[in-house]
Tab-separated table of C-alpha atoms in Angstrom:
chain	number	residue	atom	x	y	z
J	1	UNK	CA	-134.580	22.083	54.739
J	2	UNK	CA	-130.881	22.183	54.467
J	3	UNK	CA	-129.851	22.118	50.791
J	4	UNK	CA	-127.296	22.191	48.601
J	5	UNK	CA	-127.429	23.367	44.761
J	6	UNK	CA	-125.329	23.357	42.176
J	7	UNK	CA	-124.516	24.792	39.119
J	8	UNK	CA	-125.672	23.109	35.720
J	9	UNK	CA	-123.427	20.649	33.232
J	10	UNK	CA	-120.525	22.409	31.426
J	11	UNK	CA	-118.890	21.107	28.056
J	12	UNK	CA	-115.077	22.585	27.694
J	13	UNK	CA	-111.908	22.773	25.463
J	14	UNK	CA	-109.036	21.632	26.913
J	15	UNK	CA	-107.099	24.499	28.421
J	16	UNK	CA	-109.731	26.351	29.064
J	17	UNK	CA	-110.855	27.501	32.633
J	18	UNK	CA	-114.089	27.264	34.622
J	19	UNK	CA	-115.779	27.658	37.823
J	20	UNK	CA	-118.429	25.560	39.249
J	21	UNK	CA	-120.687	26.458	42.117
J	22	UNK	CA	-122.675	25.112	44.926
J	23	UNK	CA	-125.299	27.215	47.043
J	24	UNK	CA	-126.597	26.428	50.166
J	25	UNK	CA	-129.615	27.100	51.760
J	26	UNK	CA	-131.690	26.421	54.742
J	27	UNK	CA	-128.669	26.430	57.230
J	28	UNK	CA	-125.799	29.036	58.515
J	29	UNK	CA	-123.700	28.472	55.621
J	30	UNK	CA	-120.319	29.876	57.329
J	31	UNK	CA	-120.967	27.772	60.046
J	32	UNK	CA	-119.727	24.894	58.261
J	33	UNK	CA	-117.491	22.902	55.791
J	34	UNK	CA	-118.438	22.576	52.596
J	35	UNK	CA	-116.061	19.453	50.823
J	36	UNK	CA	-116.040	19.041	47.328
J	37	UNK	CA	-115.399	15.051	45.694
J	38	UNK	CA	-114.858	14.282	42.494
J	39	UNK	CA	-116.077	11.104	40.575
J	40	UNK	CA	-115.054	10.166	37.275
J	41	UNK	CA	-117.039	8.038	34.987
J	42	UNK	CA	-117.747	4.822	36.805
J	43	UNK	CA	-115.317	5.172	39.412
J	44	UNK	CA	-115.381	5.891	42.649
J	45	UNK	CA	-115.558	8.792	45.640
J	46	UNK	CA	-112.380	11.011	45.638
J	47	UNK	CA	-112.133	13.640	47.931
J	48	UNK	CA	-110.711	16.945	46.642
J	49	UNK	CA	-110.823	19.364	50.140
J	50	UNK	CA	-112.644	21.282	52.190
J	51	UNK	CA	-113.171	25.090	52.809
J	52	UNK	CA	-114.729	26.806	55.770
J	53	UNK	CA	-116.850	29.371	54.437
J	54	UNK	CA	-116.715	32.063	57.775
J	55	UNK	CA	-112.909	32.617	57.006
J	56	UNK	CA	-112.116	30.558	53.881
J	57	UNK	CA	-109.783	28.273	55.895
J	58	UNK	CA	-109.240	25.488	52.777
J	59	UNK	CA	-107.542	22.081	53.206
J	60	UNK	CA	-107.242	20.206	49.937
J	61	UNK	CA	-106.148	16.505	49.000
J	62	UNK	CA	-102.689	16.472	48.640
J	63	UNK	CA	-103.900	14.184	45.247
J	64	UNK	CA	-105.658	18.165	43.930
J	65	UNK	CA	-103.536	20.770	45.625
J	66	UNK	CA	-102.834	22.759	43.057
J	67	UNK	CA	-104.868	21.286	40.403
J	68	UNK	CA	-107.929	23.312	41.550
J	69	UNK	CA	-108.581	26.404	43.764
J	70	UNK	CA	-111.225	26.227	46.236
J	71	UNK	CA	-113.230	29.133	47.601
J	72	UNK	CA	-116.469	30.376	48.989
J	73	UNK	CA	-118.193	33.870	49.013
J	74	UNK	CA	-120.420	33.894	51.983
J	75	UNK	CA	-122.479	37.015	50.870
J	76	UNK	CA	-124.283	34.584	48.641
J	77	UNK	CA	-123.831	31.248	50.123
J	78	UNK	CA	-121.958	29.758	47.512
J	79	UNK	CA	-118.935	27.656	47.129
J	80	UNK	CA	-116.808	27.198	44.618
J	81	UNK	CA	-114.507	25.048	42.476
J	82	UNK	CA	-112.380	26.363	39.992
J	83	UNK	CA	-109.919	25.151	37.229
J	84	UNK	CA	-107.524	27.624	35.622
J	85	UNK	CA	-106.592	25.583	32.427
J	86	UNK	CA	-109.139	22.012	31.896
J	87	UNK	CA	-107.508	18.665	30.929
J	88	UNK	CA	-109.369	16.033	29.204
J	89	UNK	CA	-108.797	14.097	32.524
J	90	UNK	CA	-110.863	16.637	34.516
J	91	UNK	CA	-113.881	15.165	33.159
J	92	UNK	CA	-116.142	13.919	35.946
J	93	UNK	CA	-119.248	14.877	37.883
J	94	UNK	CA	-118.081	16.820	40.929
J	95	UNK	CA	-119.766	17.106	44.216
J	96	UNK	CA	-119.779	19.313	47.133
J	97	UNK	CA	-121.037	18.434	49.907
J	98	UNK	CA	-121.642	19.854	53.632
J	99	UNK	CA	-119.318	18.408	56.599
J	100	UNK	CA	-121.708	17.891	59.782
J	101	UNK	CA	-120.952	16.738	62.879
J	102	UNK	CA	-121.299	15.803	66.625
J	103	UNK	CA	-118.532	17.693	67.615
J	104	UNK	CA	-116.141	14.621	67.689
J	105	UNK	CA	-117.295	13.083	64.513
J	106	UNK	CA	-117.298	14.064	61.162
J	107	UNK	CA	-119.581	13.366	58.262
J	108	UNK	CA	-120.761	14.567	54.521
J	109	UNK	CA	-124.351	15.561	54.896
J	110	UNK	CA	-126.111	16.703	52.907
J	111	UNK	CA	-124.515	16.470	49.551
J	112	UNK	CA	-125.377	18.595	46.379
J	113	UNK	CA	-127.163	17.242	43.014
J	114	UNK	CA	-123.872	17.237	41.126
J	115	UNK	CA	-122.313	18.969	38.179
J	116	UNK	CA	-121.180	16.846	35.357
J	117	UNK	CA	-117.805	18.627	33.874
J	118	UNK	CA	-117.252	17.486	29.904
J	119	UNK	CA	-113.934	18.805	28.720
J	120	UNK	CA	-112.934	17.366	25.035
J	121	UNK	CA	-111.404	18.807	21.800
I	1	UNK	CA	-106.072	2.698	44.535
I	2	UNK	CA	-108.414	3.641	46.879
I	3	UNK	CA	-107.133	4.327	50.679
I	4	UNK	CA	-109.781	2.127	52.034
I	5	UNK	CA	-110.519	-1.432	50.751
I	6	UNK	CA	-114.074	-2.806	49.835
I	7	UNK	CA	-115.481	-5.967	47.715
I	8	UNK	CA	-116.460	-4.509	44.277
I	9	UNK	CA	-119.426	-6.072	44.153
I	10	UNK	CA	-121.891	-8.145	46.070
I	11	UNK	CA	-125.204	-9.406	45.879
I	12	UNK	CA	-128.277	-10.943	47.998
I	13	UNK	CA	-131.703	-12.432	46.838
I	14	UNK	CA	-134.960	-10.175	48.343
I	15	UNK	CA	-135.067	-11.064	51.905
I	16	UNK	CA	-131.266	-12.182	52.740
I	17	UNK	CA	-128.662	-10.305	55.077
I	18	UNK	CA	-125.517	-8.905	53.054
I	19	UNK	CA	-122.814	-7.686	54.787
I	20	UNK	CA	-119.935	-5.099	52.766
I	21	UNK	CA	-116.956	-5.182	54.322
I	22	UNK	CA	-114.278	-2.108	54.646
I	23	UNK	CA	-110.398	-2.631	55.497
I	24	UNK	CA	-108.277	0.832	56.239
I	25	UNK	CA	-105.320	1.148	58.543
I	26	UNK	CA	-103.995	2.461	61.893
I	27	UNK	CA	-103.922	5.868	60.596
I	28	UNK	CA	-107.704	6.111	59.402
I	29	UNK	CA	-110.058	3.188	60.364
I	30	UNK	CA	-107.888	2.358	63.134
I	31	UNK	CA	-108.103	6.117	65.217
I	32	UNK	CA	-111.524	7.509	63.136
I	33	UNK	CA	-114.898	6.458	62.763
I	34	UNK	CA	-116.104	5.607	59.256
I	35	UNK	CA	-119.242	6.683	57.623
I	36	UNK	CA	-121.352	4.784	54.877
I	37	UNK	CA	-122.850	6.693	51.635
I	38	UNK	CA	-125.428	4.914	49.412
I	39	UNK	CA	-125.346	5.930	46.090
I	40	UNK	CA	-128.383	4.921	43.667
I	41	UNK	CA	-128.204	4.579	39.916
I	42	UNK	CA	-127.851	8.409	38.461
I	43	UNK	CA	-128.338	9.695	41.990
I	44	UNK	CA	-125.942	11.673	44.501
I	45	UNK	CA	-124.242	10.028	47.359
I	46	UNK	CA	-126.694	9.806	50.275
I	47	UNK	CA	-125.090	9.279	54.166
I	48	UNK	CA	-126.913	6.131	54.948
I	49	UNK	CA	-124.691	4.943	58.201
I	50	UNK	CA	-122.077	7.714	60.152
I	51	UNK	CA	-120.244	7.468	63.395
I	52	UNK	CA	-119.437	3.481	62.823
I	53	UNK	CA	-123.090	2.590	63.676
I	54	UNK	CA	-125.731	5.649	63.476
I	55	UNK	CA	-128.697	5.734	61.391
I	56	UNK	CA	-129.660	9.569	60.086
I	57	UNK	CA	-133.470	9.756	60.216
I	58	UNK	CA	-135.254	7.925	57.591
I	59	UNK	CA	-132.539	5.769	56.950
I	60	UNK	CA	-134.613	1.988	57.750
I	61	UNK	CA	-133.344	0.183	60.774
I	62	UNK	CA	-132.435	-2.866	58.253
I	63	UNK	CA	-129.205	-0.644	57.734
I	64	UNK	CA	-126.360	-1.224	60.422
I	65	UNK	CA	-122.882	-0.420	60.669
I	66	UNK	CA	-120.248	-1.750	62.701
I	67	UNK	CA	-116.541	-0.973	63.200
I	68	UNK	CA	-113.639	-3.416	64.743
I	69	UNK	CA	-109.874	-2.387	64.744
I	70	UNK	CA	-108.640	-1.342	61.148
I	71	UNK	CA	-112.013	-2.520	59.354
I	72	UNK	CA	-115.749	-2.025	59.358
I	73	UNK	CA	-118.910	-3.585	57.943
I	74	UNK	CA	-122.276	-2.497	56.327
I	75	UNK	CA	-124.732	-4.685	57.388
I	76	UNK	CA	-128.575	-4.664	55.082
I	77	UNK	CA	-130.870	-7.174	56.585
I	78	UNK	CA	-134.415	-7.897	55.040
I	79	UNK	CA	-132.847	-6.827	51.632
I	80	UNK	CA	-135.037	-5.226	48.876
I	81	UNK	CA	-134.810	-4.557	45.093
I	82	UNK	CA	-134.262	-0.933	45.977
I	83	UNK	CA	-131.006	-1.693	48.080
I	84	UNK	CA	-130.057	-1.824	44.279
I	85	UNK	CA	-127.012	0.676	44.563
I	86	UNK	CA	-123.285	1.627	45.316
I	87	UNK	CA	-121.910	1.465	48.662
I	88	UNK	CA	-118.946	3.573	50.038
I	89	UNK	CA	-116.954	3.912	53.476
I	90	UNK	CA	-115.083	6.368	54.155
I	91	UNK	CA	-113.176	7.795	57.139
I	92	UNK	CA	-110.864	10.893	58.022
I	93	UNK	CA	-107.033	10.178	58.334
I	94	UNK	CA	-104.245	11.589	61.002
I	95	UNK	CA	-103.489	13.409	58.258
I	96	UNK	CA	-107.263	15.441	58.552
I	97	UNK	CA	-108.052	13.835	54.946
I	98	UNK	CA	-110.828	12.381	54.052
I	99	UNK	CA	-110.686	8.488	52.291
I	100	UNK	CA	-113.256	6.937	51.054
I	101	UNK	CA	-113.025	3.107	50.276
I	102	UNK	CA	-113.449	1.865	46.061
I	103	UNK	CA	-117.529	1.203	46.467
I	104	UNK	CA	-118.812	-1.867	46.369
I	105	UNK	CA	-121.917	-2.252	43.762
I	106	UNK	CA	-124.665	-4.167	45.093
I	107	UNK	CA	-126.879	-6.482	43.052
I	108	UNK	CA	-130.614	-7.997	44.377
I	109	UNK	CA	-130.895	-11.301	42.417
């Protein structure tokens, strides 16, 4: 079964840093995208970029670039999503998610449980 | 401001069709195909509808997708209390970014 796992819920300070991750299983990870979205409370989808894990080839939103780094260590399987100093509006639950496809079309599928990111004073 | 452009809500009794509509542009809709991701209460995104109009497996055939020009439409025939959920588009742009539509929250009466 292909899967996707992520880390648990963090609580932060503002200004701090963190690193989330997302492990997949159950498929040749760096044979495909893993995106990572980002929904704040009861808003929507917003995609935040992609990363190919066989070379680390990353594409983000020009909404995040710079905002958060992107990467992927393929010796484990795991993705990552990483802030280097948390605002109060980073508080969401991210997702990651891996891109499938037909070879034309493009798709997230399937997508990871979620990790809920808290960051207040 | 999302990219793409959905109804924020809708709503259908048990047994009624319920369309969602989905408006983009020439430079996403218009030259990609557009996926659909159900999201239940307190659940993860789920790809219900991709490539305009396929079903993934175990997705129920009461679930259709179609696309036309610079918009598209989720289609849920035969509608049941666990339709209960938010519904998202989204396509890929020129640009290679992804854009997902607002959601549109879906209510069985």
């Amino acid at each position: 079964e292909v899967q996707l796992v992520q880390s648990g819920a963090e609580v932060k300070k503002p200004g701090e840093s963190l690193k989330i991750s997302c492990k997949g299983s159950g498929y040749s990870f760096t044979s495909y995208w893993i995106g990572w979205v980002r929904q704040m409370p009861g808003k929507g989808l917003e995609w935040m970029g992609i990363i190919y894990p066989g070379d680390s080839d990353t594409r983000y939103s020009p909404s995040f670039q710079g905002q958060v780094t992107i990467s992927a260590d393929k010796s484990i399987s795991t993705a990552y999503l990483q802030w280097s100093s948390l605002k109060a509006s980073d508080t969401a639950m991210y997702y990651c998610a891996r891109l499938s496809s037909n070879g034309i079309n493009y798709w997230f599928d399937p997508w990871g449980q979620g990790t809920l990111v808290t960051v207040s004073s | 401001q999302s990219v793409l452009t959905q109804p924020p809500s809708a709503s259908g009794t048990p047994g009624q069709r319920v369309t969602i509509s989905c408006s983009g542009s020439s430079s996403n809709i218009g030259s990609n195909t557009v996926n659909w991701y159900q999201q239940l209460p307190g659940t993860a995104p789920k790809l219900l509808i991709y490539s305009n109009n396929q079903r993934p497996s175990g997705v129920p055939d009461r679930f259709s997708g179609s696309k036309s020009g610079t918009s598209a439409s989720l289609a849920i025939s035969g509608l049941q209390s666990e339709d209960e959920a938010d519904y998202y588009c989204a396509a890929w742009d020129d640009s290679l970014n992804a854009v997902f539509g607002g959601g549109t929250k879906l209510t069985v009466l």
